[in-house]
mmCIF file of C-alpha atoms in Angstrom:
data_model
loop_
_atom_site.group_PDB
_atom_site.id
_atom_site.type_symbol
_atom_site.label_atom_id
_atom_site.label_comp_id
_atom_site.label_asym_id
_atom_site.label_seq_id
_atom_site.Cartn_x
_atom_site.Cartn_y
_atom_site.Cartn_z
ATOM 1 C CA UNK A 1 54.716 14.145 -129.617
ATOM 2 C CA UNK A 2 52.663 12.279 -131.850
ATOM 3 C CA UNK A 3 51.052 8.881 -130.628
ATOM 4 C CA UNK A 4 53.037 5.377 -131.980
ATOM 5 C CA UNK A 5 50.828 3.576 -134.455
ATOM 6 C CA UNK A 6 51.448 0.699 -133.311
ATOM 7 C CA UNK A 7 50.954 -1.272 -129.074
ATOM 8 C CA UNK A 8 54.255 -0.020 -127.707
ATOM 9 C CA UNK A 9 54.624 3.279 -126.151
ATOM 10 C CA UNK A 10 58.289 4.181 -125.465
ATOM 11 C CA UNK A 11 59.330 5.573 -122.282
ATOM 12 C CA UNK A 12 61.328 8.263 -121.499
ATOM 13 C CA UNK A 13 64.547 9.179 -122.674
ATOM 14 C CA UNK A 14 66.781 9.190 -119.883
ATOM 15 C CA UNK A 15 64.878 6.269 -118.085
ATOM 16 C CA UNK A 16 65.947 3.876 -120.908
ATOM 17 C CA UNK A 17 69.643 5.109 -121.698
ATOM 18 C CA UNK A 18 72.866 3.137 -119.886
ATOM 19 C CA UNK A 19 76.586 3.040 -120.540
ATOM 20 C CA UNK A 20 76.973 -0.683 -120.713
ATOM 21 C CA UNK A 21 76.843 -1.912 -124.763
ATOM 22 C CA UNK A 22 75.426 -5.606 -123.402
ATOM 23 C CA UNK A 23 72.491 -4.960 -120.683
ATOM 24 C CA UNK A 24 69.476 -5.069 -121.220
ATOM 25 C CA UNK A 25 69.047 -1.773 -120.108
ATOM 26 C CA UNK A 26 70.619 -0.240 -123.104
ATOM 27 C CA UNK A 27 67.404 -0.897 -125.155
ATOM 28 C CA UNK A 28 65.044 0.816 -125.081
ATOM 29 C CA UNK A 29 62.272 -0.326 -123.310
ATOM 30 C CA UNK A 30 59.032 -0.541 -124.484
ATOM 31 C CA UNK A 31 55.764 -1.241 -122.430
ATOM 32 C CA UNK A 32 52.899 -3.053 -123.871
ATOM 33 C CA UNK A 33 49.549 -1.513 -123.747
ATOM 34 C CA UNK A 34 48.167 -5.537 -123.450
ATOM 35 C CA UNK A 35 50.215 -6.264 -121.395
ATOM 36 C CA UNK A 36 47.868 -9.222 -119.114
ATOM 37 C CA UNK A 37 48.088 -11.009 -123.121
ATOM 38 C CA UNK A 38 51.755 -12.183 -122.315
ATOM 39 C CA UNK A 39 51.428 -14.499 -119.376
ATOM 40 C CA UNK A 40 48.362 -15.733 -121.852
ATOM 41 C CA UNK A 41 51.048 -16.207 -124.497
ATOM 42 C CA UNK A 42 53.256 -17.221 -122.612
ATOM 43 C CA UNK A 43 51.025 -20.352 -120.996
ATOM 44 C CA UNK A 44 49.870 -20.921 -124.588
ATOM 45 C CA UNK A 45 53.885 -20.971 -126.055
ATOM 46 C CA UNK A 46 54.811 -23.648 -122.774
ATOM 47 C CA UNK A 47 51.484 -25.187 -123.447
ATOM 48 C CA UNK A 48 52.219 -26.397 -127.900
ATOM 49 C CA UNK A 49 54.798 -24.365 -128.673
ATOM 50 C CA UNK A 50 54.446 -26.175 -132.767
ATOM 51 C CA UNK A 51 51.032 -23.882 -132.362
ATOM 52 C CA UNK A 52 52.432 -20.383 -131.780
ATOM 53 C CA UNK A 53 51.806 -17.394 -134.682
ATOM 54 C CA UNK A 54 55.281 -15.293 -135.358
ATOM 55 C CA UNK A 55 53.235 -12.177 -134.400
ATOM 56 C CA UNK A 56 52.681 -13.752 -131.243
ATOM 57 C CA UNK A 57 56.675 -14.671 -130.734
ATOM 58 C CA UNK A 58 57.576 -11.583 -132.067
ATOM 59 C CA UNK A 59 55.453 -10.151 -128.599
ATOM 60 C CA UNK A 60 56.681 -11.328 -126.028
ATOM 61 C CA UNK A 61 60.910 -10.911 -126.974
ATOM 62 C CA UNK A 62 59.592 -7.419 -127.412
ATOM 63 C CA UNK A 63 59.001 -7.536 -124.235
ATOM 64 C CA UNK A 64 61.158 -9.366 -122.331
ATOM 65 C CA UNK A 65 64.638 -8.621 -124.772
ATOM 66 C CA UNK A 66 63.658 -4.656 -126.485
ATOM 67 C CA UNK A 67 63.413 -4.392 -130.103
ATOM 68 C CA UNK A 68 65.772 -6.420 -131.889
ATOM 69 C CA UNK A 69 68.880 -5.739 -133.229
ATOM 70 C CA UNK A 70 68.693 -7.138 -136.171
ATOM 71 C CA UNK A 71 64.764 -7.540 -138.024
ATOM 72 C CA UNK A 72 63.848 -6.871 -141.690
ATOM 73 C CA UNK A 73 65.766 -10.402 -142.671
ATOM 74 C CA UNK A 74 64.317 -13.242 -142.928
ATOM 75 C CA UNK A 75 65.299 -13.956 -139.148
ATOM 76 C CA UNK A 76 64.584 -11.850 -135.780
ATOM 77 C CA UNK A 77 67.588 -11.166 -133.727
ATOM 78 C CA UNK A 78 67.588 -9.880 -129.822
ATOM 79 C CA UNK A 79 70.147 -9.076 -127.820
ATOM 80 C CA UNK A 80 70.647 -10.831 -124.221
ATOM 81 C CA UNK A 81 72.376 -10.026 -121.120
ATOM 82 C CA UNK A 82 74.001 -13.747 -121.617
ATOM 83 C CA UNK A 83 76.950 -15.003 -124.088
ATOM 84 C CA UNK A 84 76.010 -17.478 -126.079
ATOM 85 C CA UNK A 85 72.658 -20.473 -125.166
ATOM 86 C CA UNK A 86 69.939 -19.828 -124.887
ATOM 87 C CA UNK A 87 70.062 -17.908 -127.673
ATOM 88 C CA UNK A 88 67.154 -15.365 -128.976
ATOM 89 C CA UNK A 89 66.876 -15.744 -132.805
ATOM 90 C CA UNK A 90 63.831 -16.560 -134.336
ATOM 91 C CA UNK A 91 62.317 -16.824 -138.096
ATOM 92 C CA UNK A 92 59.025 -16.131 -139.887
ATOM 93 C CA UNK A 93 57.632 -19.749 -141.019
ATOM 94 C CA UNK A 94 55.006 -19.094 -142.972
ATOM 95 C CA UNK A 95 53.249 -16.832 -140.166
ATOM 96 C CA UNK A 96 54.118 -19.147 -138.027
ATOM 97 C CA UNK A 97 57.105 -19.233 -135.083
ATOM 98 C CA UNK A 98 59.479 -23.037 -135.408
ATOM 99 C CA UNK A 99 59.034 -24.930 -132.458
ATOM 100 C CA UNK A 100 62.421 -25.488 -131.122
ATOM 101 C CA UNK A 101 62.927 -21.571 -130.988
ATOM 102 C CA UNK A 102 59.756 -21.151 -129.061
ATOM 103 C CA UNK A 103 61.759 -23.462 -126.752
ATOM 104 C CA UNK A 104 64.450 -21.299 -127.235
ATOM 105 C CA UNK A 105 62.768 -18.628 -126.221
ATOM 106 C CA UNK A 106 60.554 -20.434 -123.873
ATOM 107 C CA UNK A 107 64.334 -21.207 -121.908
ATOM 108 C CA UNK A 108 65.960 -17.418 -122.083
ATOM 109 C CA UNK A 109 62.454 -16.614 -120.804
ATOM 110 C CA UNK A 110 63.560 -18.488 -117.716
ATOM 111 C CA UNK A 111 66.898 -18.064 -116.899
ATOM 112 C CA UNK A 112 65.904 -13.395 -117.578
ATOM 113 C CA UNK A 113 63.441 -14.062 -114.593
ATOM 114 C CA UNK A 114 65.682 -16.398 -112.791
ATOM 115 C CA UNK A 115 68.860 -14.224 -112.951
ATOM 116 C CA UNK A 116 66.098 -11.184 -112.024
ATOM 117 C CA UNK A 117 65.007 -13.111 -108.992
ATOM 118 C CA UNK A 118 68.430 -13.908 -108.505
ATOM 119 C CA UNK A 119 69.768 -10.044 -108.689
ATOM 120 C CA UNK A 120 67.598 -9.352 -106.176
ATOM 121 C CA UNK A 121 67.355 -11.919 -102.973
#
């Protein structure tokens, strides 16, 4: 298999498939080569949500929510394990992310981490 040209590498297919359609594990998992950068991006997003590059927001969303279920249009929509808010729906505004969408993503990440930690306790 030829190496991927972007900054991601796929896990083997058997590690990333399940039968549940709305489960995060049903989305192929992407592991960035530059994982230590994610906490730095999150800290910057929390400190100043109005000054976030769209590419950085995409990188964070890809890490936590997998590939978007819709992209190539004006919006990138990510799948979450819960219905409704906080939604993960982002759009490019001349290279920047919209501040309210950054805050929605942060709330979704907080909820995702809270649910993961609650399930392990």
